[in-house]
Tab-separated table of C-alpha atoms in Angstrom:
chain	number	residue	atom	x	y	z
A	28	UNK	CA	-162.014	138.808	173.736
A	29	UNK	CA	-162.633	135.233	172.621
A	30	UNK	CA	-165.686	133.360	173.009
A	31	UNK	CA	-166.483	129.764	172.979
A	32	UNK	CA	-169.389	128.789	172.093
A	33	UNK	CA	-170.699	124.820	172.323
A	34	UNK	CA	-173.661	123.212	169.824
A	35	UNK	CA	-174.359	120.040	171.347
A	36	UNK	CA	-175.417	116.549	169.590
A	37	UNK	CA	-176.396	113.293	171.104
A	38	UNK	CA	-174.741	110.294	169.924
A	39	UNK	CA	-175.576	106.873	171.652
A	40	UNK	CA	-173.155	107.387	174.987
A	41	UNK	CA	-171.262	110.561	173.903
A	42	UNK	CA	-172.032	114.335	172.897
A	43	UNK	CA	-170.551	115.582	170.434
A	44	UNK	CA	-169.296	119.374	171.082
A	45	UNK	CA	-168.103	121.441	168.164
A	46	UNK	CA	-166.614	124.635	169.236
A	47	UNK	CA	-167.242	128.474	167.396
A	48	UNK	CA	-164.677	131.027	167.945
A	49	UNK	CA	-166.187	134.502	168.558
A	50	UNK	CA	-164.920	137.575	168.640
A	51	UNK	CA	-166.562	140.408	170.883
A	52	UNK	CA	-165.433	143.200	172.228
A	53	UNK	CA	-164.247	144.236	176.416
A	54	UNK	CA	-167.315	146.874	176.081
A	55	UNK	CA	-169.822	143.784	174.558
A	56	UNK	CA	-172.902	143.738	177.173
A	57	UNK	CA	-174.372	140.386	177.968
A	58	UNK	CA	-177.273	141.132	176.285
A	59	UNK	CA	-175.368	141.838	173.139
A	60	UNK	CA	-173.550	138.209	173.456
A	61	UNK	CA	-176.693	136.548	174.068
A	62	UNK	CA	-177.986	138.126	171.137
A	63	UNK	CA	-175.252	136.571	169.379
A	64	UNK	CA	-175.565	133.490	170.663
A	65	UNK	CA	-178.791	132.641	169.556
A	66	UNK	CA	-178.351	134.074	165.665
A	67	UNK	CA	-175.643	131.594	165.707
A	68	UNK	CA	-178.262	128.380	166.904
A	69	UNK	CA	-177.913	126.209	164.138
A	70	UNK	CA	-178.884	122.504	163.528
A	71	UNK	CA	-177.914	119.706	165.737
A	72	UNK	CA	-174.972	117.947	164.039
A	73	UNK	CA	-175.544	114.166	163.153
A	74	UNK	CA	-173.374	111.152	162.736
A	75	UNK	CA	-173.265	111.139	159.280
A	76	UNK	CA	-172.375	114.835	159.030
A	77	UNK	CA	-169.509	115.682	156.702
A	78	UNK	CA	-166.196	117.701	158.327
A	79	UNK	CA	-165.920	120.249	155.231
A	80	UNK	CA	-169.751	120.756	155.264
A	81	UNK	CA	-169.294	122.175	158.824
A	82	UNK	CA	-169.684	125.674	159.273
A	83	UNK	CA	-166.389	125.679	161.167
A	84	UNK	CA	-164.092	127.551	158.941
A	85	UNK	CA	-160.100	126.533	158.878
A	86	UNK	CA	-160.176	125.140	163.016
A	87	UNK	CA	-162.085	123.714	165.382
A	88	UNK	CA	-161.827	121.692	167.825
A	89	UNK	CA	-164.303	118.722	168.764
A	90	UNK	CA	-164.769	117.215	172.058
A	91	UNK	CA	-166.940	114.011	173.318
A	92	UNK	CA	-168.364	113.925	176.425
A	93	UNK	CA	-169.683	110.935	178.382
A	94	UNK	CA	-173.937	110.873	178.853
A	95	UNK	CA	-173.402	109.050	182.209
A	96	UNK	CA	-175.723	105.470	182.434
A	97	UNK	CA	-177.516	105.039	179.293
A	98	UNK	CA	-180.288	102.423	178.276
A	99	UNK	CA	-181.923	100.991	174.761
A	100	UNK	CA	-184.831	102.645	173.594
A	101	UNK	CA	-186.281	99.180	173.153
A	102	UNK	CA	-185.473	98.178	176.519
A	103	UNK	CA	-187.814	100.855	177.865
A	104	UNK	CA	-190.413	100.606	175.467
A	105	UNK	CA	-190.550	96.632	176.366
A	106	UNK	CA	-190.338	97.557	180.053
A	107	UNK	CA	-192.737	99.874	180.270
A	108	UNK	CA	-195.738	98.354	178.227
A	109	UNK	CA	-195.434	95.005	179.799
A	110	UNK	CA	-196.014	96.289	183.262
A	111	UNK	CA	-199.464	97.871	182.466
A	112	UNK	CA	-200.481	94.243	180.398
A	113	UNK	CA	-199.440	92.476	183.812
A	114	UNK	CA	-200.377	94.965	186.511
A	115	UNK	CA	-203.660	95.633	185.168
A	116	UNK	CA	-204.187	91.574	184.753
A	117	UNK	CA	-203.606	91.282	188.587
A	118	UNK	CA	-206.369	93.779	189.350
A	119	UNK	CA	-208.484	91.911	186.732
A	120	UNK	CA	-208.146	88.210	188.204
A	121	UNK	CA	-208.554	90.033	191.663
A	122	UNK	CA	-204.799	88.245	193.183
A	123	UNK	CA	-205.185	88.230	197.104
A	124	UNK	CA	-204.468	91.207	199.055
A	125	UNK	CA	-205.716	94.064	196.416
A	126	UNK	CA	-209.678	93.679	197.421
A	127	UNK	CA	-211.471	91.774	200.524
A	128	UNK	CA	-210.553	88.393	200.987
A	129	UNK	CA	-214.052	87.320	199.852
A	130	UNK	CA	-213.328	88.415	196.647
A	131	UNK	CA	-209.925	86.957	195.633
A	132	UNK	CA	-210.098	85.008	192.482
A	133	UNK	CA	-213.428	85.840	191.669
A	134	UNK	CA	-215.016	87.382	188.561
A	135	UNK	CA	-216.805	90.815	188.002
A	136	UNK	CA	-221.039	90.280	186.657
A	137	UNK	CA	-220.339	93.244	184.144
A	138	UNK	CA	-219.458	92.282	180.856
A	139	UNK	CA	-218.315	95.746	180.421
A	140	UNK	CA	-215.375	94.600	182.362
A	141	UNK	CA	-214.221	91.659	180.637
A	142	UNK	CA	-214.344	93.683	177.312
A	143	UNK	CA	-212.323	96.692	178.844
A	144	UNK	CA	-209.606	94.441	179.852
A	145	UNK	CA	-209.575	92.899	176.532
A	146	UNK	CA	-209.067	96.471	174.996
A	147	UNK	CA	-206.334	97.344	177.669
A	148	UNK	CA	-204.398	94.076	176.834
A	149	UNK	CA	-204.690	94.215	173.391
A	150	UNK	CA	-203.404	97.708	173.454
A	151	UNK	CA	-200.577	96.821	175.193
A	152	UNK	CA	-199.515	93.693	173.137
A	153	UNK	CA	-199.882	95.761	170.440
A	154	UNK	CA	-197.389	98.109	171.921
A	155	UNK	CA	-194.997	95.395	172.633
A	156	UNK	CA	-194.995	93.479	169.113
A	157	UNK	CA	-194.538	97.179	167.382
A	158	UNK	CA	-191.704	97.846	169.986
A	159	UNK	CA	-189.757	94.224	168.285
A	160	UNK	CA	-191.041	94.448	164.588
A	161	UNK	CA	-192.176	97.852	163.623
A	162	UNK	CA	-190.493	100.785	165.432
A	163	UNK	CA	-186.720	101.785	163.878
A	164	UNK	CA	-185.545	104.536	166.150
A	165	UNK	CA	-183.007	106.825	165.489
A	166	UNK	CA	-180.859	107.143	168.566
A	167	UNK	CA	-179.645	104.018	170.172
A	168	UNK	CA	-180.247	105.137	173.906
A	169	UNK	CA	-181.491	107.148	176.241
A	170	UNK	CA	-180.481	108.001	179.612
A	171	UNK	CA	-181.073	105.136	181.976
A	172	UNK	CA	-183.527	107.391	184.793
A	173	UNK	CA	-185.741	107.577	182.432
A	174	UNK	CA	-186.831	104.029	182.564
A	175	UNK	CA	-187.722	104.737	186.377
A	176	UNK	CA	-189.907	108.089	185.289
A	177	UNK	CA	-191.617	105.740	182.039
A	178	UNK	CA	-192.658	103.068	184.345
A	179	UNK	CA	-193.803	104.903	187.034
A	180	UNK	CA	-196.057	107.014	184.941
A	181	UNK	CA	-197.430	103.792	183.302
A	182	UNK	CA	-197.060	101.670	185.741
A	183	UNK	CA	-198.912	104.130	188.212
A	184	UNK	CA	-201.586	104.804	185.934
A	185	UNK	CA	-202.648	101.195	184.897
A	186	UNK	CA	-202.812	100.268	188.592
A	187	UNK	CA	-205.064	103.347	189.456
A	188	UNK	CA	-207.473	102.329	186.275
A	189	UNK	CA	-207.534	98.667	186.988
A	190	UNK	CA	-208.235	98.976	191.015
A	191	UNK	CA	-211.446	101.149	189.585
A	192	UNK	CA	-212.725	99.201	186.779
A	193	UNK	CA	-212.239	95.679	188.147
A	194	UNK	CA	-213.285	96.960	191.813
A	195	UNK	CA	-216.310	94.423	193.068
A	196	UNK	CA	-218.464	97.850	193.135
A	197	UNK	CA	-217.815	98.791	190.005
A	198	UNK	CA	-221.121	100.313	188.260
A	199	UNK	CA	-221.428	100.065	184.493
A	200	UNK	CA	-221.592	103.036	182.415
A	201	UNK	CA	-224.568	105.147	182.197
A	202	UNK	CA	-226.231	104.584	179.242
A	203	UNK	CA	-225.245	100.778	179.043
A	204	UNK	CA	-224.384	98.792	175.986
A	205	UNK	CA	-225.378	101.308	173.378
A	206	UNK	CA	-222.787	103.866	174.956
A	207	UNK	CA	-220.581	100.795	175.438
A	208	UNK	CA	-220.969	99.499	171.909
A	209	UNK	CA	-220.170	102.876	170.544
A	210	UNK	CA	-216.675	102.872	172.572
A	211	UNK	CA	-215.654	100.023	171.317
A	212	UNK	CA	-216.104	101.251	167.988
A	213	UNK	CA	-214.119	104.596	168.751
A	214	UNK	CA	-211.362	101.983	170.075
A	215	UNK	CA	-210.989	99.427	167.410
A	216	UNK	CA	-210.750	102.163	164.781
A	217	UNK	CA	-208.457	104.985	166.373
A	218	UNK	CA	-206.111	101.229	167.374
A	219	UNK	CA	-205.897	100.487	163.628
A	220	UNK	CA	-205.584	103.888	162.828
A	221	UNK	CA	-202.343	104.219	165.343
A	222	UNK	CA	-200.873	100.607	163.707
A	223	UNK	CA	-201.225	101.879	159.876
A	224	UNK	CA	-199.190	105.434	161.313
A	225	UNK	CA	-196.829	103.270	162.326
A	226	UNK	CA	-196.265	101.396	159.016
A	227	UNK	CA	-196.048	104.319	157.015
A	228	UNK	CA	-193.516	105.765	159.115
A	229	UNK	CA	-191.319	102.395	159.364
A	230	UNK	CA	-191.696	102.489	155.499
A	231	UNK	CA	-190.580	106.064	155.018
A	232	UNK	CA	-187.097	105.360	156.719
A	233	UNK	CA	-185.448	102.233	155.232
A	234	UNK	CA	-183.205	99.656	157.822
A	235	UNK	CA	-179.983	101.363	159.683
A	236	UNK	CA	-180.975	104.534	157.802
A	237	UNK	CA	-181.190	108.130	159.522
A	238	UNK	CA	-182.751	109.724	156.737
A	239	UNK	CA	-185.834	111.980	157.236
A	240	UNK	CA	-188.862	112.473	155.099
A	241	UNK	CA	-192.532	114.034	154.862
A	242	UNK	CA	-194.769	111.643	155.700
A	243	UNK	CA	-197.869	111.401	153.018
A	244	UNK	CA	-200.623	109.576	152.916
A	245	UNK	CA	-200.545	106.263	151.390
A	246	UNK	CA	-203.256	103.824	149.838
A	247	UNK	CA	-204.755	102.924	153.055
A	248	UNK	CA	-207.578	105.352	153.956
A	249	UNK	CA	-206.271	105.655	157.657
A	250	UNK	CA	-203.037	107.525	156.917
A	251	UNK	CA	-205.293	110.012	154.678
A	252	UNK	CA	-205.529	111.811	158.156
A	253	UNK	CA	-201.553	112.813	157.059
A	254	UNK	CA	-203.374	115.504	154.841
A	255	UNK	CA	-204.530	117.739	158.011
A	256	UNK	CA	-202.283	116.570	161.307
A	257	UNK	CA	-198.144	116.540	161.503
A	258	UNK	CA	-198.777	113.495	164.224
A	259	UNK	CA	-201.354	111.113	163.264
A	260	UNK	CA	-200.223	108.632	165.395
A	261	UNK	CA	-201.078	110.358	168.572
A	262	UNK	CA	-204.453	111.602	167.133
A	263	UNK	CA	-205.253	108.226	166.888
A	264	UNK	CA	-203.912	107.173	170.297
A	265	UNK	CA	-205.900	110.163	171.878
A	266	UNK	CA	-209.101	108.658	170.017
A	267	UNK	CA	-208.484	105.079	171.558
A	268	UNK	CA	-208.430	106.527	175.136
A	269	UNK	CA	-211.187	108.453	174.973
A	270	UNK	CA	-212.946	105.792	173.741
A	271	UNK	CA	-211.697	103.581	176.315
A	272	UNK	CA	-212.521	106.442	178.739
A	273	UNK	CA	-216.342	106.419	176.922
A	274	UNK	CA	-216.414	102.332	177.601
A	275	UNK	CA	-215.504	102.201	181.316
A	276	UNK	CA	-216.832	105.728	182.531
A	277	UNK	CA	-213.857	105.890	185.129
A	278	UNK	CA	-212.862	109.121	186.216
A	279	UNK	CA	-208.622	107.750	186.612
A	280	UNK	CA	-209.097	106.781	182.789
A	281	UNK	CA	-210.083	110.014	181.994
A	282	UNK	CA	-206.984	111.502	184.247
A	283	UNK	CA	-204.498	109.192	182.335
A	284	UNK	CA	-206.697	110.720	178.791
A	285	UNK	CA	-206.015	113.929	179.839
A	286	UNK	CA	-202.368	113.874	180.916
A	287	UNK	CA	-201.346	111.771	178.177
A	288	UNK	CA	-202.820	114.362	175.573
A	289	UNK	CA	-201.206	117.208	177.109
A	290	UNK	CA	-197.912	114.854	176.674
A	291	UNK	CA	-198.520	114.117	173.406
A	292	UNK	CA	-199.589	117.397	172.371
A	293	UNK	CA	-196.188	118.442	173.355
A	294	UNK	CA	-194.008	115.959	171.251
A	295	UNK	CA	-196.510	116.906	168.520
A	296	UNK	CA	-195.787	120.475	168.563
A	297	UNK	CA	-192.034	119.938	169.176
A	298	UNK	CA	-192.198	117.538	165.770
A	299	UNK	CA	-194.279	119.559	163.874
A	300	UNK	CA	-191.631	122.447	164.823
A	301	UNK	CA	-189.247	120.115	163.457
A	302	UNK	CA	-190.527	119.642	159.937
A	303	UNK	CA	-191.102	123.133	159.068
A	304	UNK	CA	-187.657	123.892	159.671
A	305	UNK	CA	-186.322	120.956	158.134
A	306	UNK	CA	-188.660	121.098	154.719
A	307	UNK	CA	-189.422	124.053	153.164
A	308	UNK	CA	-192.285	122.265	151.647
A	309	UNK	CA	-194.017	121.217	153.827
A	310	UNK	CA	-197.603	121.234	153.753
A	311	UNK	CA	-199.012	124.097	155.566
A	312	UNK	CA	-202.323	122.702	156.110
A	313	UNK	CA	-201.222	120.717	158.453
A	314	UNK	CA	-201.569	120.622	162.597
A	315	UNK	CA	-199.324	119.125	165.309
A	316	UNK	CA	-202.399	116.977	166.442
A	317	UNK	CA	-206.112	117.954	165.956
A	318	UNK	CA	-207.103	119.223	162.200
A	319	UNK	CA	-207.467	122.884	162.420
A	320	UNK	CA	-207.216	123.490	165.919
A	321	UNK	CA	-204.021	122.208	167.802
C-alpha cells in the first residue's frame, strides 16, 4: 500500500507541496501511520531550496496550490496602525456624536490626558514609519481576512481606551503626577527599547535576503536584553503598555495589556521554538519573553 504524504510551504500566492512515497503494509493500524507521519515532519521547504538537496530520492512530484485572496504584509501593518492614531484622535478632540453635545470640541482639565494621547500617537507613528523604513519581512503576503481580524482587534481596542481616557469624567490616576511621571518613564524607555530591537534585526538580514541568524546584542545597551530573552522586541512592547496602563489607570488599557501579552507570548514561544531547532548554538540562557520566567 502506497502512501502520500504532503509537507506544505507558503510562497507569496502558492503552496508548494512536495510529495513522499510510503510504503506500509494492508495490516498497518492508523496509529502506526500516524506514527510515521510525524518521524517524517521535517522543515518547511523555502524558495531558495535546492532540488538535489531534497530528501526526495530519484521522484517526486511537486504541486502548487492557489492561497485564495492574498494581501501585503505592509498593507496591513499600514492599515492597521493608522486606524488606532486616527480613531483614538476622534475620541481625543471629542468629534460630535461620541459624548453629550455640550461637550463636542472641547478639551479635557487633566493634563494626564493630553500626555497619554501624545504617548498613544507617538506609538503609533512609530509603528507606521518602521512599517515603510525598518521592517524587511520575509513572506510577501498574507491571506487577505486577516486584515479584517488585525483591524478589528486594534481598531476595537483603541476606541474602547480612548472613549475612557478622553471621557469628560475621566478621573486622574491615583497617586497623581509622581505615579504619572514614573509611567512616562516606563514608556519612553521600553519605546526606545522596541525601536533599537528593531534595528538590530533589520541589520541582521541584509535587503531581498531570506537568510536567518542569532540575534546578539550589539553596542547599544538596549539590545543587551538579547543576552536573557529570544523576543526582546515584545518585552519591550509589554513594558510600554504597562506603563501606559500605569499613566492612565484605565481598566480597557489594562484589557488590551493583558491580551496583547498573552498574544505576544505566543509568537515568542513559537520563535523561540524556532531557533533552537534551527541553531544548535543557540544560547540556552535565553527565554521566549521575560528573563528566567516565560
Amino acid at each position: 500500500l502506497s502512501l502520500l504524504h504532503t509537507h506544505t510551504h507558503t510562497c507569496s500566492k502558492l503552496v508548494f507541496v512536495c510529495l513522499f512515497d510510503w510504503q506500509v503494509e494492508p495490516n498497518a493500524t492508523i496509529g502506526e501511520i500516524k506514527s510515521m507521519f510525524h518521524k517524517s515532519q521535517g522543515k518547511s521547504l523555502k524558495d531558495e531550496d535546492v532540488l538535489q538537496h531534497l530528501p526526495v530520492g530519484t521522484t517526486a512530484t511537486f504541486y502548487f496550490r492557489d492561497l485564495g485572496a492574498q494581501i501585503s504584509w505592509v498593507t496591513v501593518f499600514l492599515t492597521e496602525y493608522a486606524g488606532p492614531l486616527l480613531i483614538y484622535l476622534m475620541f481625543y478632540f471629542r468629534v460630535p456624536f461620541i459624548y453629550a453635545p455640550k461637550y463636542d470640541f472641547t478639551t479635557s482639565k487633566h493634563w494626564v490626558v493630553h500626555l497619554a494621547c501624545m504617548c498613544h500617537s507617538f506609538h503609533y507613528v512609530k509603528r507606521l514609519l518602521e512599517t515603510l523604513f525598518v521592517h524587511r519581512f520575509s513572506h510577501g503576503t498574507m491571506p487577505l481576512r486577516n486584515i479584517f481580524k488585525n483591524c478589528t482587534y486594534y481598531w476595537g481596542f483603541a476606541a474602547w481606551m480612548a472613549y475612557y481616557i478622553n471621557h469628560p469624567l475621566y478621573t486622574p490616576p491615583t497617586y497623581g503626577e509622581q505615579q504619572i511621571r514614573l509611567a512616562l518613564t516606563v514608556f519612553l524607555f521600553c519605546q526606545i527599547g522596541n525601536f533599537s530591537i528593531h534595528i538590530a534585526l533589520r541589520n541582521l538580514r541584509p535587503p531581498g535576503s531570506k537568510t536567518r541568524k542569532i540575534p546578539y546584542p550589539t553596542k547599544n545597551p538596549f539590545t543587551w536584553i538579547f543576552l536573557l530573552v529570544s523576543c526582546p522586541n515584545y518585552t519591550y512592547e509589554l513594558g510600554s503598555w504597562l506603563g501606559f496602563t500605569l499613566m492612565t489607570q484605565c481598566l480597557p488599557v489594562a484589557a488590551f495589556t493583558l491580551v496583547g501579552f498573552i498574544q505576544m507570548t505566543v509568537w515568542a514561544k513559537g520563535k523561540h521554538r524556532s531557533y533552537l531547532k534551527e541553531f544548535r548554538d543557540y544560547p540556552t540562557l535565553r527565554s521566549p519573553i521575560l528573563p528566567f520566567i516565560l
